[in-house]
Amino acid sequence: MISTQRIIYCPNSLCTHPINPVDNSLCASCQTPLIHRYLWAIGSSVAKIQPGEKVAERYEVIAPQIWLDTQPGKLPDIPEEIPNEIIPYLRLYQQRLYLPQVYGFVCSQTEGVGDILLLENVPVDEAGNLYPALTKAWQQATAVRQVYWLWQILQLWTPLSELGMATSLLKPDNLRVQGWCVRLLQLQQSGKPSLKHLGECWQPLVVTAKTQVSEGLQKIVQQMCSPQAELKTISAELNALLLATAAELPLTLKVTGATDKGPEELMHNEDNCYPSSNDAINNSLLPRVTIVCDGIGGHEGGEVASQLAVQSVKLQIRALLQEVVEQTEIITPDLLQQQLEASLRVVNNVICNCNNEQKRVGTQRMATTIVMAVQVPQCVQTAGGWHSENAHELYLVNVGDSRAYWITRDYCQLLTVDDDVTTREVRHARSLYRQALQRLDATALTQALGTKDGEFLSPLIQRFILDEDGILLLCSDGLGDNHLVEQSWRDYAAPVLTGKLSLEEAVSCWIKLANQKNGHDNISVVLTHCRVSPDYLVPVHQKKLQIETIEEKQVEVVPEEQPLQAEESELAESSQVLLELDISATTQTSVSTQHRHKPLVLLLGLLALLVGGTIGGLFAWWQLHPQTFQQMCRQLPLCSPRR
């Protein structure tokens, strides 16, 4: 049927007047932010449905295959049994930054006509327009971005091939770009394409590539089209070209962060972040390393876990970055990701051993989430032939539900995936995302640092290239909950990028907003302003921020199947004793077996660390004045976490 009036419903189920004009951003009745959720429709009958029609009395057709859900607070139609054709979408949920996810179905009322599949998280902007195809944006892109787009496609090749969906990467119109990021419209299955097929698809792009990368890309494509093509070799050469090209760009980083205990009824702050007001400005890790941890297990457990994690990780990353600087050859992304994972396992085991020492079990075990960004300054020879000390690599690590966002003047992208029950159910192909959100335990964590032995830890570690001006936001769920970042980034991040707001003021504003809008948890915010453009903005006047430290988080961890300048936080006495212990032995043990001067030795050190990771924490405790430490551990009371 043809819609005569464009309307959208308020998602607030308690709203008494939920109907709004589609152009509104807030509900006129209750001021709830309206959700404009654009979907991609797939099915044999979709082409016959014209723009302006309304389907199933809720979906407005904006353009061919682009539909707007005018009732986003209502659960879409979901079949009782999950169809086989959508299982790859579910299995690949961890790649949601690049791939769409299944929203629901529109059941067909016509015999012989199949149901219509609806996809969300598609490459459509806030106005309902498709992002440009990669082929359309190619010639206007910089050399770095051209290589970066191809690198992303190559990284998707293996996971999509394993599920028979690699053909999706061969369809030019299916590959869209949102700034730096390659995004697919849908998954497509057809045959078993090889690297040769991918190379043939790249050939027209290579012909029009920027001069400084065209020769290198041509050699790579020739290798891809040869019978002896090996993915590992091609990936290494493409990575080397990417780093050599990115290294020619300037890079300026500015960082600030703060943590706040939240509403007055919270007595303690279990969050911890780096940097904060307590960190020296000349700290050697700044501005390359940023961390947010959100403790779990009662204030005397959560605050210990989060601060111990931050301190331990800082020492290990400091040693890792020193080793990277001393290397004469490029360290591959795989190796750096393995090293970061190994370091996280050691930190996990330190917290886990403390739980075991105190005989904490189940929900009494203290733990912490972590989201960490590490800008790795590899020294490479640029495409122009000179040596650069930074190749613009950014590694992002997360366990739990603390989040990272990349924000530019034009868009805000969630980079991380929460380790919660919703994610688990989707990845195991037991439920669609919107369906899983209806569970009572939907947001319960499935993993966190310290809940179980490091052998079972599965952190998500991603590598990005900084090729544009933007802001990297790390935050705990005190800010990340209820889509608050997505709703407010234009007010606080975009002004920083235009020079109208200082980084410190943005942190302060976001903390105040989180207290006003969410107001249920501790809040940590760390911002990194990344600049690659040569022109520097005139700095705004920065007034001294004085935000009263206001603290706490209790989250049940569900076992996974086969997780402003602020005042110094006041710790419980028993917690302070733990944190005053010298933990350098822990982290020095973890890095002492790391690589030295050659990648081969680095790999051997990594393997030694992985093998010893499960006992690393025990050894560390033996080093840390064991008698005194054990006495303090026994004095630490067990806190029953709130549900």
XYZ file of C-alpha atoms in Angstrom:
643
model
C 0.000 0.000 0.000
C 1.139 3.593 -0.628
C 1.885 5.619 2.500
C 0.199 9.049 2.534
C 1.998 10.324 5.614
C 5.572 9.570 6.620
C 5.561 8.666 10.299
C 7.769 6.821 12.758
C 6.868 5.367 16.146
C 8.609 6.163 19.404
C 10.528 3.110 20.717
C 9.438 3.918 24.297
C 6.714 1.398 25.116
C 5.338 3.744 27.824
C 4.915 6.721 25.495
C 1.283 7.857 25.363
C 1.579 9.537 21.940
C 4.178 7.480 20.041
C 3.455 8.664 16.469
C 5.943 11.222 15.139
C 6.823 12.783 11.779
C 9.669 10.782 10.277
C 11.956 13.835 10.235
C 11.884 14.209 14.030
C 14.960 13.193 15.988
C 13.185 13.157 19.363
C 9.700 12.007 20.271
C 7.468 15.064 20.540
C 5.664 13.498 23.496
C 8.333 11.916 25.738
C 11.605 13.242 24.233
C 12.969 9.727 23.680
C 15.494 9.643 20.793
C 13.800 8.222 17.703
C 15.491 5.315 15.935
C 15.808 5.525 12.158
C 16.795 1.938 11.355
C 17.384 1.374 7.649
C 17.290 -2.202 6.373
C 18.407 -4.052 3.249
C 15.643 -6.260 1.832
C 16.445 -9.493 -0.029
C 13.933 -11.710 -1.808
C 12.406 -12.566 -5.164
C 9.480 -10.186 -4.676
C 11.481 -7.179 -3.448
C 12.078 -5.703 -6.910
C 8.328 -5.356 -7.442
C 7.840 -3.185 -4.359
C 8.060 0.491 -5.215
C 9.443 3.390 -3.140
C 6.699 4.961 -1.044
C 4.928 1.685 -0.349
C 4.589 0.369 3.188
C 5.141 -3.339 3.769
C 3.577 -5.321 6.616
C 2.173 -2.025 7.926
C 5.572 -1.000 9.321
C 8.356 -0.982 6.694
C 8.510 2.099 4.476
C 10.292 1.542 1.153
C 12.782 4.391 0.745
C 14.602 3.169 -2.384
C 15.079 -0.163 -4.134
C 15.856 -2.701 -1.369
C 16.244 0.044 1.271
C 13.475 -0.051 3.846
C 12.882 2.015 6.993
C 11.392 0.279 10.015
C 8.806 2.754 11.298
C 8.181 0.654 14.424
C 11.747 -0.037 15.646
C 10.614 -0.756 19.198
C 8.661 -3.791 17.979
C 10.339 -7.159 17.481
C 10.443 -8.166 13.769
C 9.027 -11.474 12.546
C 11.478 -14.279 13.346
C 10.905 -17.939 12.370
C 10.907 -20.562 15.114
C 13.619 -22.515 13.335
C 16.607 -20.615 11.961
C 16.888 -21.097 8.157
C 20.182 -22.515 6.934
C 20.760 -19.651 4.523
C 21.195 -17.092 7.312
C 23.534 -19.148 9.514
C 26.701 -17.634 7.915
C 25.530 -14.176 8.988
C 25.235 -15.409 12.568
C 28.550 -17.257 12.602
C 30.305 -14.149 11.291
C 28.795 -11.818 13.884
C 32.246 -10.911 15.239
C 32.921 -9.298 11.837
C 29.948 -6.956 12.292
C 32.136 -3.924 11.578
C 32.297 -5.090 7.951
C 29.249 -7.328 7.530
C 25.484 -6.863 7.953
C 23.466 -8.907 10.417
C 20.043 -10.501 10.164
C 17.192 -8.336 11.462
C 14.169 -10.485 10.697
C 11.771 -11.531 7.953
C 8.617 -10.384 6.234
C 6.453 -13.437 5.714
C 5.087 -13.839 2.218
C 1.330 -13.982 1.798
C 1.597 -15.299 -1.759
C 1.930 -18.992 -2.516
C 5.195 -19.842 -4.233
C 6.855 -16.572 -3.222
C 9.528 -16.821 -0.540
C 9.819 -14.686 2.571
C 11.773 -11.451 2.454
C 15.001 -11.359 4.463
C 15.783 -8.074 6.223
C 19.378 -7.123 7.105
C 20.463 -4.411 9.556
C 23.862 -2.842 10.175
C 24.060 -2.238 6.444
C 26.160 0.404 4.598
C 23.399 3.008 4.549
C 23.845 6.508 5.979
C 21.553 8.359 8.389
C 19.481 9.709 5.496
C 18.822 6.290 3.961
C 21.412 6.536 1.167
C 23.813 3.761 0.258
C 27.455 4.451 0.940
C 29.436 4.602 -2.320
C 30.687 1.454 -4.006
C 34.424 0.893 -3.616
C 34.859 1.116 -7.374
C 33.162 4.536 -7.435
C 35.255 5.938 -4.575
C 38.546 4.380 -5.718
C 40.045 7.157 -7.825
C 39.327 9.859 -5.234
C 40.914 7.822 -2.416
C 44.450 8.379 -1.173
C 47.149 5.806 -1.869
C 47.041 4.630 1.753
C 43.293 4.134 1.667
C 43.399 2.245 -1.619
C 45.833 -0.294 -0.160
C 43.946 -0.360 3.152
C 40.666 -1.241 1.434
C 42.321 -4.167 -0.352
C 43.949 -5.278 2.902
C 40.553 -5.440 4.611
C 39.102 -7.495 1.763
C 41.998 -9.922 2.026
C 41.443 -10.282 5.792
C 37.807 -11.189 5.166
C 38.775 -13.799 2.570
C 39.484 -16.648 4.991
C 36.449 -16.352 7.318
C 34.087 -15.948 4.361
C 35.725 -18.800 2.431
C 35.305 -21.141 5.386
C 31.538 -20.607 5.214
C 31.332 -20.657 1.412
C 30.684 -16.912 1.143
C 33.886 -15.649 -0.506
C 31.963 -14.779 -3.671
C 30.594 -11.817 -1.697
C 34.030 -10.188 -2.074
C 34.025 -10.505 -5.871
C 30.907 -8.444 -6.574
C 31.897 -4.783 -7.123
C 28.474 -3.387 -6.251
C 28.413 -5.433 -3.035
C 31.551 -3.712 -1.683
C 30.742 -0.349 -0.133
C 33.004 2.041 1.750
C 32.294 4.187 4.783
C 35.436 6.269 5.002
C 38.305 3.870 5.732
C 36.017 0.858 6.262
C 34.938 -1.701 3.641
C 31.361 -2.840 4.254
C 29.354 -5.541 2.488
C 25.713 -5.170 1.501
C 24.978 -8.883 1.848
C 26.542 -12.331 1.770
C 26.410 -14.301 -1.458
C 27.188 -17.954 -2.108
C 28.334 -19.261 -5.466
C 31.006 -21.864 -6.110
C 34.454 -21.893 -4.529
C 36.417 -18.893 -5.795
C 40.205 -18.842 -5.507
C 42.768 -16.117 -4.937
C 43.089 -15.976 -8.714
C 39.470 -14.863 -8.985
C 40.081 -12.206 -6.356
C 43.205 -11.004 -8.154
C 41.280 -10.730 -11.414
C 38.677 -8.563 -9.651
C 41.435 -6.294 -8.378
C 43.125 -5.796 -11.744
C 40.873 -2.915 -12.948
C 41.488 -1.149 -9.623
C 45.260 -1.546 -9.820
C 45.306 0.086 -13.252
C 43.919 3.310 -11.779
C 45.699 3.141 -8.413
C 47.788 6.059 -7.191
C 51.277 6.199 -8.690
C 53.195 5.457 -5.480
C 51.379 2.136 -4.953
C 50.424 1.029 -8.458
C 53.629 -0.917 -9.155
C 53.519 -2.711 -5.805
C 49.856 -3.607 -6.216
C 50.462 -4.864 -9.752
C 53.125 -7.289 -8.501
C 50.800 -8.544 -5.783
C 47.937 -9.091 -8.221
C 50.257 -10.986 -10.574
C 51.165 -13.318 -7.694
C 47.507 -13.812 -6.851
C 46.800 -14.894 -10.413
C 49.643 -17.423 -10.476
C 49.022 -21.134 -9.759
C 51.439 -20.990 -6.795
C 49.568 -18.183 -5.042
C 49.745 -18.430 -1.236
C 47.559 -16.307 0.988
C 50.242 -15.915 3.675
C 52.809 -14.550 1.225
C 50.352 -12.215 -0.479
C 49.121 -10.948 2.877
C 52.674 -10.211 4.035
C 53.514 -8.263 0.876
C 50.273 -6.294 0.958
C 50.892 -5.480 4.625
C 54.430 -4.273 3.861
C 53.102 -1.999 1.116
C 50.368 -0.696 3.411
C 52.809 0.178 6.194
C 55.319 1.744 3.797
C 52.589 3.963 2.362
C 51.006 4.894 5.698
C 54.404 5.763 7.157
C 54.663 8.743 4.817
C 51.773 10.467 6.596
C 52.328 12.672 9.645
C 50.754 11.472 12.893
C 49.942 13.490 15.989
C 48.249 11.927 19.023
C 46.767 13.721 22.012
C 45.213 11.777 24.879
C 43.166 12.518 27.978
C 40.986 10.398 30.227
C 39.048 10.338 33.479
C 36.965 8.020 35.620
C 33.983 8.920 37.791
C 32.105 6.866 40.347
C 28.726 7.922 39.011
C 25.592 8.590 41.056
C 25.873 9.504 44.743
C 24.461 6.201 45.960
C 27.486 4.372 44.584
C 30.177 4.313 47.254
C 33.166 3.057 45.261
C 34.623 3.229 41.783
C 35.482 -0.160 40.306
C 36.463 1.425 36.993
C 40.059 2.241 36.194
C 41.497 3.949 33.156
C 44.775 5.036 31.648
C 45.604 7.821 31.399
C 43.920 9.544 34.323
C 44.774 12.548 36.458
C 47.192 10.407 38.487
C 49.457 9.622 35.527
C 52.565 11.669 34.868
C 52.458 13.679 31.669
C 55.892 12.413 30.642
C 54.933 8.756 31.022
C 56.685 6.792 28.283
C 53.468 5.009 27.253
C 51.650 8.215 26.438
C 50.100 8.918 24.044
C 50.390 5.488 22.417
C 48.531 3.383 24.992
C 45.022 3.879 26.376
C 43.102 1.507 28.655
C 39.677 1.236 30.281
C 38.862 -1.511 32.797
C 35.559 -2.102 34.573
C 35.873 -4.228 37.704
C 33.489 -6.957 38.775
C 32.980 -8.740 42.085
C 32.190 -6.208 44.813
C 34.171 -3.020 45.420
C 37.027 -4.783 47.247
C 37.269 -7.241 44.370
C 36.359 -5.133 41.359
C 38.609 -2.213 42.198
C 41.554 -4.520 42.819
C 40.973 -6.443 39.579
C 40.661 -3.326 37.413
C 43.669 -1.516 38.865
C 45.827 -4.625 38.906
C 44.948 -5.223 35.251
C 45.856 -1.666 34.252
C 49.165 -1.698 36.128
C 50.192 -5.128 34.853
C 49.268 -4.447 31.240
C 51.122 -1.127 31.247
C 54.373 -2.793 32.274
C 54.059 -5.498 29.661
C 53.143 -3.120 26.851
C 56.049 -0.844 27.770
C 58.437 -3.765 27.290
C 56.709 -4.853 24.091
C 56.920 -1.397 22.520
C 60.604 -1.176 23.403
C 61.223 -4.467 21.631
C 59.258 -3.288 18.592
C 61.400 -0.173 18.322
C 64.563 -2.304 18.332
C 63.429 -4.547 15.481
C 65.054 -4.189 12.084
C 62.338 -6.113 10.238
C 58.575 -5.664 10.089
C 56.672 -7.591 12.752
C 53.547 -9.082 11.213
C 50.050 -8.304 12.534
C 49.547 -11.970 13.432
C 52.637 -12.000 15.620
C 51.782 -8.756 17.371
C 48.233 -9.970 17.971
C 49.578 -13.200 19.464
C 51.916 -11.225 21.719
C 49.097 -9.005 22.952
C 46.927 -12.048 23.607
C 49.730 -13.736 25.541
C 50.189 -10.636 27.705
C 46.477 -10.585 28.450
C 46.553 -14.236 29.500
C 49.254 -13.482 32.052
C 47.239 -10.619 33.526
C 44.187 -12.877 33.576
C 46.076 -15.548 35.512
C 47.339 -13.042 38.068
C 43.734 -12.105 38.911
C 42.581 -15.722 38.653
C 45.255 -16.877 41.133
C 44.169 -14.190 43.568
C 40.622 -15.575 43.345
C 41.898 -19.088 43.960
C 43.992 -17.930 46.928
C 40.892 -16.393 48.502
C 38.752 -19.405 47.559
C 36.331 -17.213 45.606
C 33.906 -19.225 43.491
C 31.105 -18.506 41.020
C 29.842 -14.933 41.063
C 32.152 -14.123 44.003
C 35.229 -14.243 41.775
C 36.605 -10.775 41.121
C 37.337 -9.894 37.519
C 37.486 -6.987 35.123
C 36.648 -6.062 31.571
C 39.318 -4.423 29.460
C 39.442 -2.412 26.271
C 42.913 -1.258 25.264
C 44.364 0.594 22.290
C 48.054 0.358 21.420
C 49.535 2.510 18.688
C 52.584 0.491 17.591
C 55.425 2.658 16.162
C 57.137 0.275 13.764
C 60.107 1.654 11.865
C 59.698 1.046 8.129
C 61.104 2.259 4.859
C 58.479 4.346 3.121
C 57.356 4.063 -0.480
C 59.446 7.187 -1.087
C 62.604 5.436 0.103
C 63.162 7.181 3.465
C 62.853 5.669 6.946
C 59.854 6.494 9.104
C 59.509 5.728 12.802
C 55.773 5.137 12.678
C 53.565 3.099 10.329
C 50.245 4.248 11.874
C 49.253 0.812 13.216
C 46.613 0.743 15.946
C 45.847 -2.496 17.796
C 42.598 -2.779 19.696
C 42.075 -5.414 22.408
C 38.838 -6.083 24.256
C 37.393 -8.568 26.735
C 33.970 -7.957 28.261
C 31.628 -5.078 27.442
C 33.826 -1.991 27.637
C 33.816 -0.417 24.191
C 35.841 1.456 21.585
C 34.483 3.870 18.979
C 36.108 5.630 16.025
C 34.580 9.040 15.376
C 35.183 11.486 12.514
C 33.308 14.600 11.455
C 30.981 12.408 9.376
C 30.364 9.183 11.275
C 30.673 7.192 14.494
C 31.698 3.521 14.283
C 31.543 0.953 17.090
C 34.760 -1.053 16.750
C 34.342 -3.694 19.459
C 31.954 -6.600 20.064
C 30.584 -7.199 23.571
C 31.340 -10.514 25.265
C 27.808 -11.105 26.508
C 25.050 -13.697 26.252
C 23.512 -11.959 23.238
C 26.747 -12.271 21.265
C 27.174 -15.888 22.338
C 23.678 -16.881 21.218
C 24.093 -15.202 17.832
C 27.568 -16.604 17.116
C 26.384 -20.099 17.987
C 23.505 -19.650 15.518
C 20.902 -20.227 18.202
C 19.181 -16.866 17.946
C 18.925 -13.687 15.898
C 20.357 -10.555 17.486
C 17.061 -8.794 18.167
C 15.607 -11.997 19.537
C 18.559 -12.611 21.871
C 18.219 -9.098 23.291
C 14.862 -10.114 24.788
C 16.524 -12.568 27.197
C 16.678 -11.577 30.855
C 20.407 -12.354 30.841
C 21.074 -10.717 27.467
C 23.775 -8.362 28.789
C 25.400 -10.784 31.242
C 29.090 -11.184 30.470
C 30.422 -14.450 29.097
C 34.073 -13.650 29.780
C 36.218 -11.199 31.716
C 39.789 -11.143 32.972
C 40.136 -13.335 36.056
C 37.018 -15.494 35.953
C 38.791 -18.561 34.607
C 42.223 -19.768 33.573
C 43.903 -17.822 30.775
C 43.868 -20.911 28.580
C 40.149 -20.305 28.041
C 40.394 -16.569 27.387
C 39.420 -15.441 23.872
C 40.086 -11.709 23.482
C 39.133 -9.934 20.282
C 42.259 -8.259 18.867
C 42.020 -6.102 15.760
C 44.538 -4.099 13.724
C 43.638 -0.753 12.167
C 45.562 1.860 10.206
C 45.207 5.514 11.166
C 44.773 7.258 7.817
C 42.353 10.068 8.706
C 41.707 12.623 11.423
C 39.440 11.241 14.106
C 38.842 10.490 17.757
C 39.275 7.091 19.365
C 36.903 6.767 22.311
C 37.327 4.053 24.941
C 34.629 3.812 27.599
C 33.048 1.574 30.200
C 29.381 0.678 30.007
C 28.505 3.629 32.206
C 28.713 5.668 28.995
C 28.327 2.935 26.374
C 24.924 1.679 27.535
C 21.657 2.744 25.859
C 23.389 3.919 22.656
C 24.454 7.112 24.419
C 27.650 7.511 22.382
C 25.786 7.038 19.099
C 23.280 9.708 20.160
C 25.779 12.299 21.410
C 28.964 12.090 19.318
C 28.012 15.062 17.156
C 27.772 17.237 20.266
C 31.081 16.272 21.888
C 33.448 14.603 19.414
C 32.814 16.577 16.234
C 33.526 19.938 17.968
C 36.934 18.622 19.058
C 37.785 17.835 15.446
C 36.802 21.356 14.368
C 38.723 23.047 17.195
C 35.615 24.289 19.015
C 36.052 22.068 22.080
C 39.122 20.817 23.919
C 39.708 17.122 24.470
C 39.513 17.614 28.240
C 36.195 19.412 27.952
C 34.815 16.618 25.776
C 35.710 14.026 28.429
C 34.074 16.156 31.112
C 30.916 16.653 29.044
C 30.558 12.953 28.288
C 30.919 12.007 31.944
C 28.292 14.556 32.937
C 25.977 13.292 30.186
C 26.419 9.668 31.295
C 25.511 10.629 34.854
C 22.411 12.430 33.612
C 21.172 9.910 31.039
C 22.415 6.536 32.276
C 23.212 7.254 35.920
C 23.519 3.663 37.069
C 27.223 2.832 37.042
C 30.806 4.033 37.250
C 31.992 5.889 34.160
C 35.383 5.898 32.447
C 36.167 7.833 29.283
C 39.503 8.017 27.453
C 39.834 10.031 24.241
C 42.672 9.998 21.722
C 42.686 12.749 19.108
C 44.467 11.359 16.040
C 45.662 13.799 13.374
C 47.215 12.890 10.042
C 46.447 16.143 8.244
C 49.390 18.579 8.118
C 47.371 21.687 9.005
C 47.027 22.121 12.729
C 43.920 23.631 14.274
C 44.219 26.692 16.493
C 43.833 25.230 19.999
C 40.792 26.254 21.977
C 41.192 27.717 25.442
C 41.334 24.832 27.898
C 39.883 25.575 31.281
C 40.836 23.428 34.219
C 38.271 20.707 34.745
C 37.141 19.904 38.246
C 34.738 17.015 38.263
C 34.008 15.514 41.606
C 34.958 11.880 41.735
C 31.763 10.228 42.186
C 31.908 4.786 41.871
C 30.756 0.806 41.182
C 29.752 -2.128 39.024
C 28.433 -5.576 39.691
C 27.949 -7.890 36.740
C 27.263 -11.588 36.735
C 29.672 -13.459 34.492
C 27.924 -16.248 32.594
C 30.253 -19.134 31.646
C 31.048 -19.304 27.940
C 30.538 -22.607 26.130
C 33.647 -24.474 24.900
C 34.206 -12.295 28.604
C 38.327 15.234 33.715
C 40.540 15.267 35.511
C 39.189 13.300 38.367
C 40.335 13.077 41.958
C 42.320 10.053 43.048
C 39.974 7.256 43.997
C 39.883 6.080 47.584
C 40.472 2.359 47.870
C 39.446 0.027 50.622
C 42.383 -0.593 52.992
C 42.730 -4.246 52.006
C 42.551 -3.319 48.333
C 45.224 -0.648 48.756
C 47.592 -3.159 50.344
C 47.292 -5.405 47.311
C 47.915 -2.572 44.889
C 50.955 -1.296 46.784
C 52.743 -4.572 46.179
C 55.475 -4.479 43.541
C 53.942 -6.200 40.536
C 56.926 -5.576 38.312
C 58.061 -9.145 38.857
C 54.832 -10.333 37.305
C 55.144 -8.368 34.147
C 58.884 -8.621 33.858
C 58.531 -12.378 34.027
C 56.054 -12.228 31.188
C 58.250 -10.169 28.924
C 61.644 -11.561 29.850
C 61.072 -14.446 27.492
C 59.894 -12.188 24.708
C 61.618 -11.503 21.455
C 64.930 -9.722 21.160
C 66.167 -8.533 17.838
C 64.805 -10.846 15.171
C 61.220 -11.884 14.401
C 62.162 -15.575 14.743
C 63.411 -15.029 18.279
C 60.322 -12.941 18.961
C 58.141 -15.872 17.957
C 60.093 -18.266 20.200
C 59.656 -15.859 23.094
C 55.950 -15.657 22.366
C 55.592 -19.442 22.391
C 57.443 -19.640 25.687
C 55.117 -17.023 27.113
C 52.019 -18.860 25.900
C 53.187 -22.131 27.480
C 54.086 -20.432 30.734
C 51.100 -18.128 30.830
C 48.989 -20.402 33.008
C 51.668 -20.535 35.705
C 52.914 -16.982 35.233
C 50.592 -15.619 37.891
C 51.641 -18.228 40.460
C 55.302 -17.486 39.856
C 54.599 -13.780 40.223
C 52.874 -14.288 43.550
C 55.847 -16.351 44.772
C 58.044 -13.387 43.876
C 55.842 -10.829 45.626
C 56.690 -11.458 49.294
C 54.485 -14.568 49.468
C 53.913 -14.673 53.222
C 52.777 -11.079 53.533
C 50.745 -11.310 50.364
C 48.946 -14.479 51.443
C 48.058 -12.864 54.761
C 46.579 -9.870 53.010
C 44.656 -12.076 50.591
C 43.095 -14.011 53.458
C 42.032 -10.746 55.102
C 40.259 -9.587 51.972
C 36.524 -10.246 52.596
C 34.330 -12.002 50.103
C 31.691 -9.704 48.619
C 28.554 -11.106 47.106
C 28.043 -9.225 43.835
C 24.720 -7.617 43.123
C 22.782 -9.050 40.217
